Amino acid sequence: EADIYQTPRYLVIGTGKKITLECSQTMGHDKMYWYQQDPGMELHLIHYSYGVNSTEKGDLSSESTVSRIRTEHFPLTLESARPSHTSQYLCASSEGTGHYGYTFGSGTRLTVV
Amino acid sequence: AQTVTQSQPEMSVQEAETVTLSCTYDTSESDYYLFWYKQPPSRQMILVIRQEAYKQQNATENRFSVNFQKAAKSFSLKISDSQLGDAAMYFCAYRRGWNTGNQFYFGTGTSLTVIP
């Protein structure tokens, strides 16, 4: 079954640690996205990719980085986690035009202590 | 910049009744797409319904329908015969039209409670 997978689902980590949030999709979608979601707030785009070796920053400034070496894989990395990074991170993908909406992963809830 | 506004942070509905969630958006574009997404607690966000701006006919998916008022820039979601499984956060989203980038703009969400 075609889908999009995020791991881990929950992560509690200490300040200063390096972390990578994984996102993989099996649909062959060229376009992938990372959103940050806080309670009561809209989703904010932090990174997107239109294909292999293509990555761009979104509207919300983020200290995270992303890579797109394979079509199906779009990991997000924080080199040094801080409490301000505590949030839910959602990965999504879409077919070429995006007219049919995103497919979302289940999210990673990150807590930095 | 595009903005999407959901003015109802929380709504509740009796099981089997009908509820309408509101959404307004701001755009100067004539070609765009609108979506409603459902996010159950701790679960994946899924697409409920979509509407192309160039279509005057309101989209319908089983118990879910929209009231799309293009001039008013309004896009409300009606859930008929509400079920316990409808309880979730609902997000309205906007996407610009053809070949103008794929970014979606989301509202802040409406938390729907279904009362047995």
PDB file of C-alpha atoms in Angstrom:
ATOM      1  CA  GLU A   1       0.000   0.000   0.000  1.00  0.00           C
ATOM      2  CA  ALA A   2       1.441   3.370  -1.022  1.00  0.00           C
ATOM      3  CA  ASP A   3       2.054   5.591   1.943  1.00  0.00           C
ATOM      4  CA  ILE A   4       4.425   7.957   3.716  1.00  0.00           C
ATOM      5  CA  TYR A   5       6.269   6.949   6.849  1.00  0.00           C
ATOM      6  CA  GLN A   6       7.845   9.013   9.586  1.00  0.00           C
ATOM      7  CA  THR A   7      10.108   7.768  12.345  1.00  0.00           C
ATOM      8  CA  PRO A   8      10.310   8.096  15.226  1.00  0.00           C
ATOM      9  CA  ARG A   9       6.725   8.943  16.249  1.00  0.00           C
ATOM     10  CA  TYR A  10       7.868  10.413  19.554  1.00  0.00           C
ATOM     11  CA  LEU A  11      11.311  11.614  20.586  1.00  0.00           C
ATOM     12  CA  VAL A  12      12.523  13.142  23.838  1.00  0.00           C
ATOM     13  CA  ILE A  13      16.096  14.329  23.642  1.00  0.00           C
ATOM     14  CA  GLY A  14      18.501  16.512  25.584  1.00  0.00           C
ATOM     15  CA  THR A  15      19.672  19.956  24.565  1.00  0.00           C
ATOM     16  CA  GLY A  16      22.654  20.000  22.222  1.00  0.00           C
ATOM     17  CA  LYS A  17      22.048  16.574  20.709  1.00  0.00           C
ATOM     18  CA  LYS A  18      22.011  15.997  16.973  1.00  0.00           C
ATOM     19  CA  ILE A  19      18.842  14.386  15.663  1.00  0.00           C
ATOM     20  CA  THR A  20      17.510  13.201  12.337  1.00  0.00           C
ATOM     21  CA  LEU A  21      13.810  12.801  11.654  1.00  0.00           C
ATOM     22  CA  GLU A  22      13.155  10.258   8.941  1.00  0.00           C
ATOM     23  CA  CYS A  23      10.541  10.488   6.196  1.00  0.00           C
ATOM     24  CA  SER A  24      10.030   8.004   3.386  1.00  0.00           C
ATOM     25  CA  GLN A  25       7.284   7.593   0.794  1.00  0.00           C
ATOM     26  CA  THR A  26       6.472   4.732  -1.538  1.00  0.00           C
ATOM     27  CA  MET A  27       4.359   6.639  -4.047  1.00  0.00           C
ATOM     28  CA  GLY A  28       7.144   7.915  -6.292  1.00  0.00           C
ATOM     29  CA  HIS A  29       6.150  11.519  -5.598  1.00  0.00           C
ATOM     30  CA  ASP A  30       8.658  14.101  -6.733  1.00  0.00           C
ATOM     31  CA  LYS A  31       7.555  16.763  -4.280  1.00  0.00           C
ATOM     32  CA  MET A  32       8.090  16.446  -0.544  1.00  0.00           C
ATOM     33  CA  TYR A  33       7.624  18.864   2.341  1.00  0.00           C
ATOM     34  CA  TRP A  34       8.334  19.366   6.026  1.00  0.00           C
ATOM     35  CA  TYR A  35       5.846  21.310   8.133  1.00  0.00           C
ATOM     36  CA  GLN A  36       6.076  22.366  11.753  1.00  0.00           C
ATOM     37  CA  GLN A  37       2.853  22.190  13.725  1.00  0.00           C
ATOM     38  CA  ASP A  38       2.251  23.746  17.133  1.00  0.00           C
ATOM     39  CA  PRO A  39      -1.054  23.525  19.070  1.00  0.00           C
ATOM     40  CA  GLY A  40      -3.552  26.173  17.983  1.00  0.00           C
ATOM     41  CA  MET A  41      -1.306  27.345  15.174  1.00  0.00           C
ATOM     42  CA  GLU A  42      -1.395  26.776  11.473  1.00  0.00           C
ATOM     43  CA  LEU A  43       1.091  24.443   9.871  1.00  0.00           C
ATOM     44  CA  HIS A  44       4.236  26.256   8.810  1.00  0.00           C
ATOM     45  CA  LEU A  45       6.338  25.118   5.872  1.00  0.00           C
ATOM     46  CA  ILE A  46       9.992  24.818   6.855  1.00  0.00           C
ATOM     47  CA  HIS A  47      11.501  22.884   3.923  1.00  0.00           C
ATOM     48  CA  TYR A  48      10.458  21.497   0.568  1.00  0.00           C
ATOM     49  CA  SER A  49      11.923  19.568  -2.327  1.00  0.00           C
ATOM     50  CA  TYR A  50      10.795  19.250  -5.926  1.00  0.00           C
ATOM     51  CA  GLY A  51      13.041  16.307  -6.682  1.00  0.00           C
ATOM     52  CA  VAL A  52      16.395  14.654  -6.091  1.00  0.00           C
ATOM     53  CA  ASN A  53      19.130  17.132  -5.139  1.00  0.00           C
ATOM     54  CA  SER A  54      16.558  19.937  -4.904  1.00  0.00           C
ATOM     55  CA  THR A  55      15.818  21.498  -1.508  1.00  0.00           C
ATOM     56  CA  GLU A  56      14.474  24.898  -0.517  1.00  0.00           C
ATOM     57  CA  LYS A  57      13.646  26.667   2.725  1.00  0.00           C
ATOM     58  CA  GLY A  58      10.031  27.451   3.459  1.00  0.00           C
ATOM     59  CA  ASP A  59       8.357  30.487   4.929  1.00  0.00           C
ATOM     60  CA  LEU A  60       9.198  29.681   8.542  1.00  0.00           C
ATOM     61  CA  SER A  61      12.820  30.126   9.433  1.00  0.00           C
ATOM     62  CA  SER A  62      14.278  26.922  10.796  1.00  0.00           C
ATOM     63  CA  GLU A  63      17.679  25.858  12.033  1.00  0.00           C
ATOM     64  CA  SER A  64      17.105  22.419  10.588  1.00  0.00           C
ATOM     65  CA  THR A  65      18.521  21.118   7.316  1.00  0.00           C
ATOM     66  CA  VAL A  66      17.222  18.579   4.823  1.00  0.00           C
ATOM     67  CA  SER A  67      18.593  16.410   2.058  1.00  0.00           C
ATOM     68  CA  ARG A  68      17.057  14.623  -0.946  1.00  0.00           C
ATOM     69  CA  ILE A  69      19.458  12.047  -2.294  1.00  0.00           C
ATOM     70  CA  ARG A  70      16.733   9.567  -3.241  1.00  0.00           C
ATOM     71  CA  THR A  71      13.228  10.280  -4.472  1.00  0.00           C
ATOM     72  CA  GLU A  72      11.617   8.320  -1.646  1.00  0.00           C
ATOM     73  CA  HIS A  73      13.657   9.714   1.249  1.00  0.00           C
ATOM     74  CA  PHE A  74      13.585  13.240   2.765  1.00  0.00           C
ATOM     75  CA  PRO A  75      15.221  13.364   6.206  1.00  0.00           C
ATOM     76  CA  LEU A  76      15.346  16.442   8.419  1.00  0.00           C
ATOM     77  CA  THR A  77      18.341  17.075  10.679  1.00  0.00           C
ATOM     78  CA  LEU A  78      18.867  19.315  13.687  1.00  0.00           C
ATOM     79  CA  GLU A  79      22.589  19.637  14.438  1.00  0.00           C
ATOM     80  CA  SER A  80      22.075  20.892  17.986  1.00  0.00           C
ATOM     81  CA  ALA A  81      18.598  20.532  19.454  1.00  0.00           C
ATOM     82  CA  ARG A  82      17.208  23.287  21.709  1.00  0.00           C
ATOM     83  CA  PRO A  83      13.992  23.514  23.745  1.00  0.00           C
ATOM     84  CA  SER A  84      12.642  25.990  21.158  1.00  0.00           C
ATOM     85  CA  HIS A  85      12.666  23.108  18.649  1.00  0.00           C
ATOM     86  CA  THR A  86      10.000  21.288  20.654  1.00  0.00           C
ATOM     87  CA  SER A  87       7.112  20.803  18.239  1.00  0.00           C
ATOM     88  CA  GLN A  88       5.384  18.337  15.951  1.00  0.00           C
ATOM     89  CA  TYR A  89       7.024  17.841  12.571  1.00  0.00           C
ATOM     90  CA  LEU A  90       4.900  16.622   9.671  1.00  0.00           C
ATOM     91  CA  CYS A  91       6.276  15.256   6.427  1.00  0.00           C
ATOM     92  CA  ALA A  92       4.132  15.304   3.284  1.00  0.00           C
ATOM     93  CA  SER A  93       4.409  14.504  -0.384  1.00  0.00           C
ATOM     94  CA  SER A  94       2.417  15.276  -3.510  1.00  0.00           C
ATOM     95  CA  GLU A  95       2.220  14.273  -7.126  1.00  0.00           C
ATOM     96  CA  GLY A  96       3.496  16.703  -9.721  1.00  0.00           C
ATOM     97  CA  THR A  97       0.764  19.306  -9.840  1.00  0.00           C
ATOM     98  CA  GLY A  98      -0.320  19.131  -6.216  1.00  0.00           C
ATOM     99  CA  HIS A  99      -3.902  19.524  -7.363  1.00  0.00           C
ATOM    100  CA  TYR A 100      -4.962  16.435  -5.472  1.00  0.00           C
ATOM    101  CA  GLY A 101      -3.541  17.502  -2.159  1.00  0.00           C
ATOM    102  CA  TYR A 102      -0.799  16.258   0.055  1.00  0.00           C
ATOM    103  CA  THR A 103      -0.311  12.831   1.564  1.00  0.00           C
ATOM    104  CA  PHE A 104       0.893  13.279   5.129  1.00  0.00           C
ATOM    105  CA  GLY A 105       2.949  11.113   7.412  1.00  0.00           C
ATOM    106  CA  SER A 106       1.864  10.467  11.001  1.00  0.00           C
ATOM    107  CA  GLY A 107       4.275  13.068  12.326  1.00  0.00           C
ATOM    108  CA  THR A 108       7.130  13.142  14.811  1.00  0.00           C
ATOM    109  CA  ARG A 109       6.478  14.793  18.138  1.00  0.00           C
ATOM    110  CA  LEU A 110       9.806  16.167  19.328  1.00  0.00           C
ATOM    111  CA  THR A 111      10.488  17.291  22.882  1.00  0.00           C
ATOM    112  CA  VAL A 112      13.849  18.831  23.711  1.00  0.00           C
ATOM    113  CA  VAL A 113      14.599  18.998  27.426  1.00  0.00           C
TER     114      VAL A 113
ATOM    115  CA  ALA B   1       0.418  36.608   0.797  1.00  0.00           C
ATOM    116  CA  GLN B   2      -2.293  34.037   1.042  1.00  0.00           C
ATOM    117  CA  THR B   3      -3.982  33.595   4.407  1.00  0.00           C
ATOM    118  CA  VAL B   4      -6.509  31.085   5.585  1.00  0.00           C
ATOM    119  CA  THR B   5      -8.718  31.837   8.578  1.00  0.00           C
ATOM    120  CA  GLN B   6     -10.688  29.377  10.644  1.00  0.00           C
ATOM    121  CA  SER B   7     -12.601  31.413  13.193  1.00  0.00           C
ATOM    122  CA  GLN B   8     -13.929  28.492  15.236  1.00  0.00           C
ATOM    123  CA  PRO B   9     -11.176  26.959  17.399  1.00  0.00           C
ATOM    124  CA  GLU B  10     -13.642  24.416  18.800  1.00  0.00           C
ATOM    125  CA  MET B  11     -16.989  23.020  17.728  1.00  0.00           C
ATOM    126  CA  SER B  12     -19.217  20.263  19.039  1.00  0.00           C
ATOM    127  CA  VAL B  13     -22.061  18.303  17.511  1.00  0.00           C
ATOM    128  CA  GLN B  14     -24.453  15.627  18.658  1.00  0.00           C
ATOM    129  CA  GLU B  15     -24.025  12.260  17.028  1.00  0.00           C
ATOM    130  CA  ALA B  16     -26.206  11.981  13.890  1.00  0.00           C
ATOM    131  CA  GLU B  17     -26.593  15.763  13.648  1.00  0.00           C
ATOM    132  CA  THR B  18     -25.097  18.171  11.111  1.00  0.00           C
ATOM    133  CA  VAL B  19     -22.276  20.605  11.754  1.00  0.00           C
ATOM    134  CA  THR B  20     -20.659  23.286   9.592  1.00  0.00           C
ATOM    135  CA  LEU B  21     -17.053  24.378   9.958  1.00  0.00           C
ATOM    136  CA  SER B  22     -16.113  27.798   8.619  1.00  0.00           C
ATOM    137  CA  CYS B  23     -13.119  28.846   6.555  1.00  0.00           C
ATOM    138  CA  THR B  24     -12.282  32.068   4.788  1.00  0.00           C
ATOM    139  CA  TYR B  25      -9.235  32.850   2.729  1.00  0.00           C
ATOM    140  CA  ASP B  26      -7.565  35.832   1.190  1.00  0.00           C
ATOM    141  CA  THR B  27      -6.145  35.757  -2.306  1.00  0.00           C
ATOM    142  CA  SER B  28      -5.836  37.840  -5.433  1.00  0.00           C
ATOM    143  CA  GLU B  29      -5.570  34.746  -7.612  1.00  0.00           C
ATOM    144  CA  SER B  30      -8.413  33.460  -9.767  1.00  0.00           C
ATOM    145  CA  ASP B  31      -7.120  29.908 -10.123  1.00  0.00           C
ATOM    146  CA  TYR B  32      -6.575  27.935  -6.945  1.00  0.00           C
ATOM    147  CA  TYR B  33      -7.564  24.848  -4.999  1.00  0.00           C
ATOM    148  CA  LEU B  34      -9.102  24.461  -1.578  1.00  0.00           C
ATOM    149  CA  PHE B  35      -8.957  21.487   0.743  1.00  0.00           C
ATOM    150  CA  TRP B  36     -10.259  20.236   4.049  1.00  0.00           C
ATOM    151  CA  TYR B  37      -8.007  17.910   6.014  1.00  0.00           C
ATOM    152  CA  LYS B  38      -8.890  15.832   9.066  1.00  0.00           C
ATOM    153  CA  GLN B  39      -6.341  15.052  11.779  1.00  0.00           C
ATOM    154  CA  PRO B  40      -7.568  12.550  14.410  1.00  0.00           C
ATOM    155  CA  PRO B  41      -5.699  12.589  17.740  1.00  0.00           C
ATOM    156  CA  SER B  42      -2.176  11.237  17.292  1.00  0.00           C
ATOM    157  CA  ARG B  43      -2.989  10.011  13.830  1.00  0.00           C
ATOM    158  CA  GLN B  44      -2.198  10.838  10.251  1.00  0.00           C
ATOM    159  CA  MET B  45      -3.733  13.889   8.593  1.00  0.00           C
ATOM    160  CA  ILE B  46      -5.966  12.800   5.756  1.00  0.00           C
ATOM    161  CA  LEU B  47      -7.693  14.616   2.920  1.00  0.00           C
ATOM    162  CA  VAL B  48     -11.442  14.940   3.365  1.00  0.00           C
ATOM    163  CA  ILE B  49     -12.504  16.933   0.327  1.00  0.00           C
ATOM    164  CA  ARG B  50     -11.107  19.275  -2.322  1.00  0.00           C
ATOM    165  CA  GLN B  51     -12.536  22.006  -4.515  1.00  0.00           C
ATOM    166  CA  GLU B  52     -11.197  23.600  -7.677  1.00  0.00           C
ATOM    167  CA  ALA B  53     -11.906  27.331  -7.751  1.00  0.00           C
ATOM    168  CA  TYR B  54     -12.937  27.248 -11.401  1.00  0.00           C
ATOM    169  CA  LYS B  55     -15.755  24.827 -10.633  1.00  0.00           C
ATOM    170  CA  GLN B  56     -18.968  26.419  -9.449  1.00  0.00           C
ATOM    171  CA  GLN B  57     -20.430  23.126  -8.287  1.00  0.00           C
ATOM    172  CA  ASN B  58     -19.792  22.379  -4.639  1.00  0.00           C
ATOM    173  CA  ALA B  59     -17.746  19.240  -3.974  1.00  0.00           C
ATOM    174  CA  THR B  60     -19.331  16.336  -2.121  1.00  0.00           C
ATOM    175  CA  GLU B  61     -17.817  13.194  -0.631  1.00  0.00           C
ATOM    176  CA  ASN B  62     -20.407  10.995   1.050  1.00  0.00           C
ATOM    177  CA  ARG B  63     -21.405  12.777   4.296  1.00  0.00           C
ATOM    178  CA  PHE B  64     -18.998  15.651   3.662  1.00  0.00           C
ATOM    179  CA  SER B  65     -19.854  18.604   1.452  1.00  0.00           C
ATOM    180  CA  VAL B  66     -18.605  22.131   1.009  1.00  0.00           C
ATOM    181  CA  ASN B  67     -20.244  25.484   0.469  1.00  0.00           C
ATOM    182  CA  PHE B  68     -17.837  27.331  -1.796  1.00  0.00           C
ATOM    183  CA  GLN B  69     -18.569  31.032  -2.190  1.00  0.00           C
ATOM    184  CA  LYS B  70     -15.837  32.359  -4.445  1.00  0.00           C
ATOM    185  CA  ALA B  71     -16.828  36.012  -4.340  1.00  0.00           C
ATOM    186  CA  ALA B  72     -16.980  35.918  -0.559  1.00  0.00           C
ATOM    187  CA  LYS B  73     -13.796  33.827  -0.368  1.00  0.00           C
ATOM    188  CA  SER B  74     -15.553  31.374   1.871  1.00  0.00           C
ATOM    189  CA  PHE B  75     -15.164  27.599   1.970  1.00  0.00           C
ATOM    190  CA  SER B  76     -17.184  25.916   4.705  1.00  0.00           C
ATOM    191  CA  LEU B  77     -17.354  22.195   5.408  1.00  0.00           C
ATOM    192  CA  LYS B  78     -20.643  20.514   6.261  1.00  0.00           C
ATOM    193  CA  ILE B  79     -20.629  17.147   7.976  1.00  0.00           C
ATOM    194  CA  SER B  80     -23.972  15.387   7.886  1.00  0.00           C
ATOM    195  CA  ASP B  81     -25.046  12.508  10.130  1.00  0.00           C
ATOM    196  CA  SER B  82     -22.026  13.079  12.379  1.00  0.00           C
ATOM    197  CA  GLN B  83     -20.309   9.970  13.725  1.00  0.00           C
ATOM    198  CA  LEU B  84     -18.007   9.446  16.678  1.00  0.00           C
ATOM    199  CA  GLY B  85     -15.159   8.826  14.240  1.00  0.00           C
ATOM    200  CA  ASP B  86     -15.540  12.339  12.885  1.00  0.00           C
ATOM    201  CA  ALA B  87     -14.014  13.751  16.067  1.00  0.00           C
ATOM    202  CA  ALA B  88     -10.725  15.356  15.034  1.00  0.00           C
ATOM    203  CA  MET B  89      -8.961  18.580  14.172  1.00  0.00           C
ATOM    204  CA  TYR B  90     -10.063  19.913  10.809  1.00  0.00           C
ATOM    205  CA  PHE B  91      -7.769  22.121   8.763  1.00  0.00           C
ATOM    206  CA  CYS B  92      -8.738  24.227   5.796  1.00  0.00           C
ATOM    207  CA  ALA B  93      -5.986  24.667   3.205  1.00  0.00           C
ATOM    208  CA  TYR B  94      -5.382  26.752   0.097  1.00  0.00           C
ATOM    209  CA  ARG B  95      -3.101  26.088  -2.831  1.00  0.00           C
ATOM    210  CA  ARG B  96      -2.414  28.402  -5.733  1.00  0.00           C
ATOM    211  CA  GLY B  97      -3.200  27.203  -9.218  1.00  0.00           C
ATOM    212  CA  TRP B  98      -1.298  25.594 -12.013  1.00  0.00           C
ATOM    213  CA  ASN B  99       2.486  25.811 -12.125  1.00  0.00           C
ATOM    214  CA  THR B 100       2.813  28.368  -9.371  1.00  0.00           C
ATOM    215  CA  GLY B 101       4.488  26.209  -6.788  1.00  0.00           C
ATOM    216  CA  ASN B 102       3.016  23.574  -4.590  1.00  0.00           C
ATOM    217  CA  GLN B 103       2.920  25.305  -1.257  1.00  0.00           C
ATOM    218  CA  PHE B 104      -0.244  24.889   0.754  1.00  0.00           C
ATOM    219  CA  TYR B 105      -1.425  27.474   3.267  1.00  0.00           C
ATOM    220  CA  PHE B 106      -3.277  26.121   6.269  1.00  0.00           C
ATOM    221  CA  GLY B 107      -5.670  27.614   8.789  1.00  0.00           C
ATOM    222  CA  THR B 108      -5.218  27.156  12.534  1.00  0.00           C
ATOM    223  CA  GLY B 109      -7.720  24.330  12.675  1.00  0.00           C
ATOM    224  CA  THR B 110     -11.080  23.598  14.294  1.00  0.00           C
ATOM    225  CA  SER B 111     -11.314  20.918  16.959  1.00  0.00           C
ATOM    226  CA  LEU B 112     -14.547  18.970  16.478  1.00  0.00           C
ATOM    227  CA  THR B 113     -16.066  17.019  19.341  1.00  0.00           C
ATOM    228  CA  VAL B 114     -18.856  14.546  18.643  1.00  0.00           C
ATOM    229  CA  ILE B 115     -21.175  13.980  21.598  1.00  0.00           C
ATOM    230  CA  PRO B 116     -22.748  10.509  21.860  1.00  0.00           C
TER     231      PRO B 116
END
